[in-house]
PDB file of C-alpha atoms in Angstrom:
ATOM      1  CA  UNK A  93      -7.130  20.259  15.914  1.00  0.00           C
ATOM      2  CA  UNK A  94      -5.499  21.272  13.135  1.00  0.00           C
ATOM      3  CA  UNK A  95      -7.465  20.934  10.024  1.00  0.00           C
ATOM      4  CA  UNK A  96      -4.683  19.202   7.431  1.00  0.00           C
ATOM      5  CA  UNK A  97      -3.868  16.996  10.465  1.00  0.00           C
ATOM      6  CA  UNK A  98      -8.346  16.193   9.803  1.00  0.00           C
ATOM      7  CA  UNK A  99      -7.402  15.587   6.390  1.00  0.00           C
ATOM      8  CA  UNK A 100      -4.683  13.373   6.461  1.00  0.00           C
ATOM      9  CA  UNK A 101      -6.544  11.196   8.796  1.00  0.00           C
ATOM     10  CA  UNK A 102      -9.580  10.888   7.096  1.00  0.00           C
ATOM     11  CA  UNK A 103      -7.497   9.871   3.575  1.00  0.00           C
ATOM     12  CA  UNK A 104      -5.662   7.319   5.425  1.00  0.00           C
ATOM     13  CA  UNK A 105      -9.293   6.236   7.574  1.00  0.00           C
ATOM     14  CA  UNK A 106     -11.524   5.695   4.252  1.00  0.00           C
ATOM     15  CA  UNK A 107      -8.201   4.802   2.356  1.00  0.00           C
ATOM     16  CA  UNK A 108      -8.612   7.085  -0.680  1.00  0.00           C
ATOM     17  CA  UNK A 109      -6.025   5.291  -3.261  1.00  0.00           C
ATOM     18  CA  UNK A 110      -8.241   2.435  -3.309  1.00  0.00           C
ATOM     19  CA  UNK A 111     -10.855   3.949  -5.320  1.00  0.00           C
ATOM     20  CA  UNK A 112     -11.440   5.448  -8.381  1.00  0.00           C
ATOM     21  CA  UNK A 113     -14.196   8.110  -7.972  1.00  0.00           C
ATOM     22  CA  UNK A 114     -15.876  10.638 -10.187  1.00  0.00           C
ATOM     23  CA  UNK A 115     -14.942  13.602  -8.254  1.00  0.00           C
ATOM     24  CA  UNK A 116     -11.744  14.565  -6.154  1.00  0.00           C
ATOM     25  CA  UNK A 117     -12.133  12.635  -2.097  1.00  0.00           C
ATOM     26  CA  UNK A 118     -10.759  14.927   0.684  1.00  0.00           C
ATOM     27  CA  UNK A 119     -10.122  18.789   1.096  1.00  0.00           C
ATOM     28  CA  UNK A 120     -12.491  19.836  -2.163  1.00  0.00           C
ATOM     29  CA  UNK A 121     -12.410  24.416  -0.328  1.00  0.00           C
ATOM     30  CA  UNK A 122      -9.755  25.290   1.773  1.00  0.00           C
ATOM     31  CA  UNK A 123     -10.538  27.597   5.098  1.00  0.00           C
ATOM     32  CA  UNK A 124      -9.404  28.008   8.542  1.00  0.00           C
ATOM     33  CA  UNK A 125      -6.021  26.214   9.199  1.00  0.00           C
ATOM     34  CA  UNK A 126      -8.213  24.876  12.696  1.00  0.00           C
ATOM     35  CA  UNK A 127     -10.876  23.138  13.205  1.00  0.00           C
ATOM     36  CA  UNK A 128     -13.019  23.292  16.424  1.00  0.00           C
ATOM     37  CA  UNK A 129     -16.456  22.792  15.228  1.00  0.00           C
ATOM     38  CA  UNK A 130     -17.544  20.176  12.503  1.00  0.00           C
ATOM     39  CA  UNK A 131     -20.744  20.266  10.629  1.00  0.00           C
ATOM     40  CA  UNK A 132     -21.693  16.697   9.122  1.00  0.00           C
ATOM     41  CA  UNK A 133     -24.527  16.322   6.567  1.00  0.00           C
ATOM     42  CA  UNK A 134     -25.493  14.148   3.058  1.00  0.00           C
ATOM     43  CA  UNK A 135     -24.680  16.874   0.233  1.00  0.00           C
ATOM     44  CA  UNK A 136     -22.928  20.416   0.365  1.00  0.00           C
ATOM     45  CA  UNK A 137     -26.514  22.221  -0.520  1.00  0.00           C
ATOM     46  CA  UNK A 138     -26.446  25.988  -0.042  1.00  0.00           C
ATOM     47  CA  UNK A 139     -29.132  25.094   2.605  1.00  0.00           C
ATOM     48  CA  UNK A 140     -26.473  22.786   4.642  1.00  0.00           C
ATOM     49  CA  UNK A 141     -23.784  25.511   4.299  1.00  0.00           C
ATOM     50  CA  UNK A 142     -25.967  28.297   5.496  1.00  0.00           C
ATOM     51  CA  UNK A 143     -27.140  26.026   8.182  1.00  0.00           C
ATOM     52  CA  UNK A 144     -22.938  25.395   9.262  1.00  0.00           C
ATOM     53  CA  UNK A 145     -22.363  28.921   9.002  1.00  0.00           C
ATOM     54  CA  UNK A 146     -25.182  30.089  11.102  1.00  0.00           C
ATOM     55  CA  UNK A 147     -23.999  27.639  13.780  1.00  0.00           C
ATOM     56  CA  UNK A 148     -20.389  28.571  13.521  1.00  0.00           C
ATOM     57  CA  UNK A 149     -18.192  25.681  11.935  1.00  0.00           C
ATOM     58  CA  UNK A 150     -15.122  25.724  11.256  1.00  0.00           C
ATOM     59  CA  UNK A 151     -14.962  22.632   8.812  1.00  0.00           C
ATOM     60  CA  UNK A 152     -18.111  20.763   6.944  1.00  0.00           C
ATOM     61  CA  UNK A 153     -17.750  17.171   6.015  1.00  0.00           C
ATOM     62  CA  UNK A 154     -20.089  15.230   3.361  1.00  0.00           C
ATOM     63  CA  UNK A 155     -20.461  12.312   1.262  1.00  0.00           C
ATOM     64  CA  UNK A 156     -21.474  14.200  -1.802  1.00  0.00           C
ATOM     65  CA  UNK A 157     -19.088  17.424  -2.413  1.00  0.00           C
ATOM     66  CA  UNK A 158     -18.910  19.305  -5.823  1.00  0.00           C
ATOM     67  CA  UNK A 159     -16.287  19.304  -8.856  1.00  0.00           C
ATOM     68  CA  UNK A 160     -17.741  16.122 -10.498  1.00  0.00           C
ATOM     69  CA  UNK A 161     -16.483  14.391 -13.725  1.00  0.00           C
ATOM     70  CA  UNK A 162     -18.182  15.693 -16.560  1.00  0.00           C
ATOM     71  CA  UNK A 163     -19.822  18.937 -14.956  1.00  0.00           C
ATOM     72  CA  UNK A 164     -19.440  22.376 -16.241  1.00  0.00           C
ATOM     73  CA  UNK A 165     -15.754  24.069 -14.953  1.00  0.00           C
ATOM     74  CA  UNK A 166     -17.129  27.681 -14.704  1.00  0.00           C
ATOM     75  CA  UNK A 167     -17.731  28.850 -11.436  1.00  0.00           C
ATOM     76  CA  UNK A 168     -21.393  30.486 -12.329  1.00  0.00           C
ATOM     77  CA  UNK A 169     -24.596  30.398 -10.884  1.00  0.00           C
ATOM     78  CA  UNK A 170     -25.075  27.634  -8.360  1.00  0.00           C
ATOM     79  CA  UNK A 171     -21.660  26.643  -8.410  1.00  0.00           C
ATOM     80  CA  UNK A 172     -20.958  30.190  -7.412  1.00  0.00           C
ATOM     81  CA  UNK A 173     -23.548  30.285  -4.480  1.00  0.00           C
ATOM     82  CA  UNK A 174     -22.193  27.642  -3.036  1.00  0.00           C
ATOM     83  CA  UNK A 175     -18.087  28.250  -3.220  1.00  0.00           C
ATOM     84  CA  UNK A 176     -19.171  32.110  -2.359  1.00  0.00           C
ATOM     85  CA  UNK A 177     -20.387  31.301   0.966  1.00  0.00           C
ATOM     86  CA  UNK A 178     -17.421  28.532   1.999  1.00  0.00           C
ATOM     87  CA  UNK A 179     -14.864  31.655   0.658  1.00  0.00           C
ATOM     88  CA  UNK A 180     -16.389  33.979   2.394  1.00  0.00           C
ATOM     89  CA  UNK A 181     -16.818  32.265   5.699  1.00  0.00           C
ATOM     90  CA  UNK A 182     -13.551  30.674   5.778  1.00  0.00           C
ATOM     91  CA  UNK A 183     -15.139  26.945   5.940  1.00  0.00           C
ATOM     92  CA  UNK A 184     -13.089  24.380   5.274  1.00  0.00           C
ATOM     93  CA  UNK A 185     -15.106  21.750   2.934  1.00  0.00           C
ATOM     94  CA  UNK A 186     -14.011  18.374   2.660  1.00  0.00           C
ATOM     95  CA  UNK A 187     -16.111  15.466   0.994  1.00  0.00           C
ATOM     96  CA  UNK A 188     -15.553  11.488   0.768  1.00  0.00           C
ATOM     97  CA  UNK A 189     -17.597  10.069  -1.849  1.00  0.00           C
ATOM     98  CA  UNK A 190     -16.683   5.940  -2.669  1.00  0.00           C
ATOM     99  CA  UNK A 191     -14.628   5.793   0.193  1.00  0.00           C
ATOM    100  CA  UNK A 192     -17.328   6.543   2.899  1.00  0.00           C
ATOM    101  CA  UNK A 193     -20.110   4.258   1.227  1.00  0.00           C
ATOM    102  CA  UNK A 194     -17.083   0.991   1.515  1.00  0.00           C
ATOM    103  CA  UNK A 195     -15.839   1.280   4.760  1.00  0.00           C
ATOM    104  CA  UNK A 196     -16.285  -1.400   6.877  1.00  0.00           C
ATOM    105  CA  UNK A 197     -17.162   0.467  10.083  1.00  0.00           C
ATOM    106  CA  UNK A 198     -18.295   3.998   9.544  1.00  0.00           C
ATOM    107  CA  UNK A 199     -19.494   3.633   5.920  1.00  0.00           C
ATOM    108  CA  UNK A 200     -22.645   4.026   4.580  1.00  0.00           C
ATOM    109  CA  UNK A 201     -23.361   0.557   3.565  1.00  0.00           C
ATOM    110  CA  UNK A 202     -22.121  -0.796   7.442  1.00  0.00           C
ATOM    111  CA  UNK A 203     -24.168   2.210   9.328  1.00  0.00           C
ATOM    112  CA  UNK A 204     -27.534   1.514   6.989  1.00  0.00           C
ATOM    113  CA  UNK A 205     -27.027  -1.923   7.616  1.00  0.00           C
ATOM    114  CA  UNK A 206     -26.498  -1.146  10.746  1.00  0.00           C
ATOM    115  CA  UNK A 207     -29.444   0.868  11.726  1.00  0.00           C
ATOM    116  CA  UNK A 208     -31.787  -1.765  10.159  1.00  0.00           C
ATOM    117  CA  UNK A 209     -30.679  -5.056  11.922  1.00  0.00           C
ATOM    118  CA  UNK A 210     -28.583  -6.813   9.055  1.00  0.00           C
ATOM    119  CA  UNK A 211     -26.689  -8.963   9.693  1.00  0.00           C
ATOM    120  CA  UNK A 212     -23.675  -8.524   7.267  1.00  0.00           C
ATOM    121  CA  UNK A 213     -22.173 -11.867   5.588  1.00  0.00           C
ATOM    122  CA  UNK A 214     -19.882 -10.675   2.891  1.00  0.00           C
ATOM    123  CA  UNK A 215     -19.927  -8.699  -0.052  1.00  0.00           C
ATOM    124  CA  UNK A 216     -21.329  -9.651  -3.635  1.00  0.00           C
ATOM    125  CA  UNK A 217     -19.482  -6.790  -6.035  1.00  0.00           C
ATOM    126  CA  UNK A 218     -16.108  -6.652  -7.431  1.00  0.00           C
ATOM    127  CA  UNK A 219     -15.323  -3.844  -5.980  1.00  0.00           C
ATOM    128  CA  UNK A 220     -16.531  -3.933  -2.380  1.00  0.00           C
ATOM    129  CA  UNK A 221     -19.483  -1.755  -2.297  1.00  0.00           C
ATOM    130  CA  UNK A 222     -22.198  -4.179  -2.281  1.00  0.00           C
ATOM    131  CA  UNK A 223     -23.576  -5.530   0.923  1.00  0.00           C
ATOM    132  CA  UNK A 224     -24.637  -9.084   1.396  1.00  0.00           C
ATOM    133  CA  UNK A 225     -26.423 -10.363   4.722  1.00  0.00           C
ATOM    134  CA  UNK A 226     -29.426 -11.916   6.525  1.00  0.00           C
ATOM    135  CA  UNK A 227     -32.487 -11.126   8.438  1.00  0.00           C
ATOM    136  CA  UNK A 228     -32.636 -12.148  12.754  1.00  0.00           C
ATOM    137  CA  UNK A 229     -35.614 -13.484  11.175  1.00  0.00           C
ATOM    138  CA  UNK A 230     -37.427 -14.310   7.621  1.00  0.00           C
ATOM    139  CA  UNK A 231     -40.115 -11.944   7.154  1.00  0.00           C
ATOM    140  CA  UNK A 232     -42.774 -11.216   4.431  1.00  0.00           C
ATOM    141  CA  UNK A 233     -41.191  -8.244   2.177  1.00  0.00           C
ATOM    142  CA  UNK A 234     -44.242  -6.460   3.260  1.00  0.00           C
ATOM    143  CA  UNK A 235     -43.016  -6.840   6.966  1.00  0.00           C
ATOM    144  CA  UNK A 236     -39.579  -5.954   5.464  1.00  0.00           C
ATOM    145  CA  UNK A 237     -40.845  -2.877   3.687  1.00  0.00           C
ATOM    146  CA  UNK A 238     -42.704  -1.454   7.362  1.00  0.00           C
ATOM    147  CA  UNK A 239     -39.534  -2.146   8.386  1.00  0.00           C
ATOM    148  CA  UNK A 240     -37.097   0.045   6.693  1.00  0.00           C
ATOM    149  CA  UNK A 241     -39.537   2.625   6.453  1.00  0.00           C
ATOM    150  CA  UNK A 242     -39.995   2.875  10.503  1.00  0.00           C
ATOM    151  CA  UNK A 243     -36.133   3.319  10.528  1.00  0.00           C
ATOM    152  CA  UNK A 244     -35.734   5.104   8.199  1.00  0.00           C
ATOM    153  CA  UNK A 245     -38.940   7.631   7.759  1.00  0.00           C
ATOM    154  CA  UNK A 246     -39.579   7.245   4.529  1.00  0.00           C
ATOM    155  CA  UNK A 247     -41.916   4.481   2.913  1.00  0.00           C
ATOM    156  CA  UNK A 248     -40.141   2.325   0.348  1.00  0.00           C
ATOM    157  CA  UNK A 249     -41.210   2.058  -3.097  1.00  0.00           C
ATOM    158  CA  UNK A 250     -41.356  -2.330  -2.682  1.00  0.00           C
ATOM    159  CA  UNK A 251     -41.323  -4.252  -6.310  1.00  0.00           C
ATOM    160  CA  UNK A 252     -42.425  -7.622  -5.501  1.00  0.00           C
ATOM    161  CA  UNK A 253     -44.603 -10.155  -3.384  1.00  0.00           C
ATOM    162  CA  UNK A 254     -46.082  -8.639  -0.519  1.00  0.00           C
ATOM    163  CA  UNK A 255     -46.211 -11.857   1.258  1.00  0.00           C
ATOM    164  CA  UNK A 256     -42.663 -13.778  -0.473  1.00  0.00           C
ATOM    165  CA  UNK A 257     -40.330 -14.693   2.739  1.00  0.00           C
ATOM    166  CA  UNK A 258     -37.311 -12.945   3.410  1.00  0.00           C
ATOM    167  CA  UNK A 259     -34.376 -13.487   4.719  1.00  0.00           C
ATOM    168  CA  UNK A 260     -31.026 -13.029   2.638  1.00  0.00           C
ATOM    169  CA  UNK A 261     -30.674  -8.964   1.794  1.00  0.00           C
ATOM    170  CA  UNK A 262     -28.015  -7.247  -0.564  1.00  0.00           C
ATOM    171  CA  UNK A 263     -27.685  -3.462  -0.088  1.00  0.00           C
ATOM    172  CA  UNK A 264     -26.358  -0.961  -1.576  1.00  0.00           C
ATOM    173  CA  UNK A 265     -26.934   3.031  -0.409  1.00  0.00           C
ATOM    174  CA  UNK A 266     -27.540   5.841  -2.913  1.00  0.00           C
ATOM    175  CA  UNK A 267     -27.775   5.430  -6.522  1.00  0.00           C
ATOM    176  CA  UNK A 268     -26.803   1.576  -6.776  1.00  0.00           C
ATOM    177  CA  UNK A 269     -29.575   0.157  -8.901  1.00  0.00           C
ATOM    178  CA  UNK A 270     -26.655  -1.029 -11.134  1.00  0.00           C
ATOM    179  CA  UNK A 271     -25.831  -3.579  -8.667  1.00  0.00           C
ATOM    180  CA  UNK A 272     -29.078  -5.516  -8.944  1.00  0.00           C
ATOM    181  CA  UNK A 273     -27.839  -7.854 -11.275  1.00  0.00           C
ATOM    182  CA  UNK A 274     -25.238  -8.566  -9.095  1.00  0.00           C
ATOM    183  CA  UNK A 275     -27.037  -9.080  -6.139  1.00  0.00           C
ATOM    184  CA  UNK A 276     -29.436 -11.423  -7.754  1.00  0.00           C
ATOM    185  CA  UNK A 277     -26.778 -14.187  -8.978  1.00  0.00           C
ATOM    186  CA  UNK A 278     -25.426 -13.747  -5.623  1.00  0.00           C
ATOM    187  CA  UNK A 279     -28.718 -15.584  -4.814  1.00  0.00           C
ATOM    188  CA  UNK A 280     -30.808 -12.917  -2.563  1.00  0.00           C
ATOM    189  CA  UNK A 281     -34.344 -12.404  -1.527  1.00  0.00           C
ATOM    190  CA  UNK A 282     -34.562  -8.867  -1.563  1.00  0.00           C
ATOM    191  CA  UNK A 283     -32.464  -6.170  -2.791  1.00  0.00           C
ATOM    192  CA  UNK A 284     -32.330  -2.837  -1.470  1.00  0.00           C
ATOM    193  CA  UNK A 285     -31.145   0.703  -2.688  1.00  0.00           C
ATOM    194  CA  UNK A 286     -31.924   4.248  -2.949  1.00  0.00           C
ATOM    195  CA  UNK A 287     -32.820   4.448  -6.531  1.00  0.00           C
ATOM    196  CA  UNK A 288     -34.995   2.280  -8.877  1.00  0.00           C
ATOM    197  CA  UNK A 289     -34.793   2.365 -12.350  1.00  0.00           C
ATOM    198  CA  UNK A 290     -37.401   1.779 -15.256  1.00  0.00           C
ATOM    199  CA  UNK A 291     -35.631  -1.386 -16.079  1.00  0.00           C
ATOM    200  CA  UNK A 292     -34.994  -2.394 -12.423  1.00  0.00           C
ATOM    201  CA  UNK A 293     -39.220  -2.988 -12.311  1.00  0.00           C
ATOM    202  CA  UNK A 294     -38.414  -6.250 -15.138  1.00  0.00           C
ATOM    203  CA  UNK A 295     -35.426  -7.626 -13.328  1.00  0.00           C
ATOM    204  CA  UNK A 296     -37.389  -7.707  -9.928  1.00  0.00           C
ATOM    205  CA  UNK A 297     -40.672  -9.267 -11.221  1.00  0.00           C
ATOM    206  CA  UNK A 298     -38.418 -11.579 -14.030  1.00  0.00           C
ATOM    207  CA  UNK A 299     -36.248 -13.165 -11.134  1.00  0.00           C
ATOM    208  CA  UNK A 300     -38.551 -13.251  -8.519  1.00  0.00           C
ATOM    209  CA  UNK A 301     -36.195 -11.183  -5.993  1.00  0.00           C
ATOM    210  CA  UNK A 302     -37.651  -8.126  -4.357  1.00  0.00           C
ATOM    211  CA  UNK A 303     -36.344  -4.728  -4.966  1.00  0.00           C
ATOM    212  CA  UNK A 304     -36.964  -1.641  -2.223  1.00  0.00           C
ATOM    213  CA  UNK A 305     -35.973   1.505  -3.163  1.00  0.00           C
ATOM    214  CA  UNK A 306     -35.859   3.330   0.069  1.00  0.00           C
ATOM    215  CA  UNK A 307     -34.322   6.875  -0.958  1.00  0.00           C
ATOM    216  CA  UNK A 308     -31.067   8.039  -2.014  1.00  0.00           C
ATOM    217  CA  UNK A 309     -30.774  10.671   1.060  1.00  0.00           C
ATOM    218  CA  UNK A 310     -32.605   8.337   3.719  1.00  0.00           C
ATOM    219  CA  UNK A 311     -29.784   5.331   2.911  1.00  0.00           C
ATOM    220  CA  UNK A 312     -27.404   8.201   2.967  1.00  0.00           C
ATOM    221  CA  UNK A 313     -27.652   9.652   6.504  1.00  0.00           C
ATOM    222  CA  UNK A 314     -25.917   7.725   8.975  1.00  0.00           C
ATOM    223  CA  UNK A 315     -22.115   6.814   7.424  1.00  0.00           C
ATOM    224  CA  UNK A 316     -21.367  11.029   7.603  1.00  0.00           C
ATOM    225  CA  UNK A 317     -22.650  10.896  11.142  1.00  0.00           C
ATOM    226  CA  UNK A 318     -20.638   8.129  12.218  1.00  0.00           C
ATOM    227  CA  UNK A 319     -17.616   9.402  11.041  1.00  0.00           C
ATOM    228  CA  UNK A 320     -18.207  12.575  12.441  1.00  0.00           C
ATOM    229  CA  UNK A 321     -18.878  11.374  15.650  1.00  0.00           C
ATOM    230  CA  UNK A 322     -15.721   9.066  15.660  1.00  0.00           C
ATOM    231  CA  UNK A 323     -13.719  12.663  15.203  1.00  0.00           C
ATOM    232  CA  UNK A 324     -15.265  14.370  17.994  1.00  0.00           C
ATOM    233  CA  UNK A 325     -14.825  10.908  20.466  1.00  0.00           C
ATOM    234  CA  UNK A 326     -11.106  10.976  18.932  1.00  0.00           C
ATOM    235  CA  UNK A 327      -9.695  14.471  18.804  1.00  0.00           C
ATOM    236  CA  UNK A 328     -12.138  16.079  20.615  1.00  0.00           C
ATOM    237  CA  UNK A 329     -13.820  18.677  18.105  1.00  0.00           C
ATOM    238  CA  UNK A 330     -17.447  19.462  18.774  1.00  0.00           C
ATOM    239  CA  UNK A 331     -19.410  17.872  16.174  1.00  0.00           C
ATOM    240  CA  UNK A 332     -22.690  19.071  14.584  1.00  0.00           C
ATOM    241  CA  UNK A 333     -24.920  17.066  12.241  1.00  0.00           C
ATOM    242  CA  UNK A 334     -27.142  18.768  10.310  1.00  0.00           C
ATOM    243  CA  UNK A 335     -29.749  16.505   8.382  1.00  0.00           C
ATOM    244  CA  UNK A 336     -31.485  18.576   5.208  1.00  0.00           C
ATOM    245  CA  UNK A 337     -34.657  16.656   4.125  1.00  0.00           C
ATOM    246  CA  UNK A 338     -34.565  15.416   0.656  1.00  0.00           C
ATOM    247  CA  UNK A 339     -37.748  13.376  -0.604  1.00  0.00           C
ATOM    248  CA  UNK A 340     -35.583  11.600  -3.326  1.00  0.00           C
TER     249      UNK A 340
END
């Protein structure tokens, strides 16, 4: 297909103009002007675009792309490691920060909550990106915790009662520790991100709802996958996802 036709669809698919992000959502390096062969994967890492190039895509597609708010302009050392390989191969790189973690069906918020057996209710932020559901079942949070980290592969880090009942969750993927607060008036059991903060330790134990903080990568896996296997069922492109492991 051709890759702006890619582009336009996936602004108008994770509607764009509805959120205001820290870095720029869509075609971030221009390449080829088709696209055949789509690489998927968390973060643009020199070892995810050597890993595309090797197996000969034409486009890569992440959640978390480069040109941030607030980052040095110059293209120098990492920076220029990176854009030097996408030039140089001709890879088209486009990225979809806010927009993939809110969508409803292919986002990373629905997919996590998806792959763990929530059962989504509503939403408790403002702005749409924070998850609120229920367990099938109440479970201990030490259940919970054996839980999450069987899906996912990676233990949690849980802050509460091993043995408190769960069964009302609020989620959040990434780096949403902000949304704690949040998720607590909404009236939760258990709370769970990617990242935990020094603070978010107090706000746990003080309110009695459980935090797990399962890993920003781990929670971040499966809404880039979705969407790039909803391209390849679509318009037919082979699709590729390439998973770089990341402790954090």
């Amino acid at each position: 297909m051709k890759t702006k036709e890619l582009e336009l669809y996936l602004n108008d698919l994770l509607e764009v103009p509805r959120y205001k992000d820290y870095c720029p959502n869509g075609m971030q390096v221009q390449g080829r002007p088709e696209t055949g062969h789509i690489v998927t994967g968390v973060t643009a890492s020199v070892a995810l675009l050597d890993a595309a190039i090797e197996a000969g895509a034409d486009t890569i597609l992440v959640h978390h792309g480069y040109f941030w708010k607030g980052e040095d302009a110059r293209v120098v050392g990492q920076k220029h490691a990176r854009l030097s390989r996408l030039l140089g191969a001709d890879i088209n790189l486009l990225a979809y920060h806010l927009p993939l973690d809110g969508h409803p069906e292919y986002g990373n918020n629905a997919q996590l909550g998806l792959q763990l057996g929530f059962v989504p209710t509503g939403r408790f932020s403002d702005d749409g990106l924070g998850w609120i559901g229920t367990l099938p079942q109440a479970m201990p949070l030490a259940a919970l915790a054996a839980h999450v980290s069987g899906v996912l592969g990676r233990e949690p880090l849980a802050i509460g009662e091993p043995d408190r009942p769960i069964r009302t969750v609020g989620w959040c993927t990434g780096g949403a520790q902000g949304y704690f607060g949040a998720a607590v008036a909404a009236g939760v059991d258990a709370y769970l991100s990617g990242e935990i903060s020094e603070q978010t330790t107090h706000l746990a134990r003080e309110s009695g709802v459980a935090y797990l903080a399962a890993g920003h990568h781990a929670t971040e896996r499966y809404g880039i996958r979705a969407v790039g296997e909803h391209l390849a069922e679509r318009f037919g492109p082979r699709h590729t996802f390439i998973d770089i492991p990341n402790p954090v």
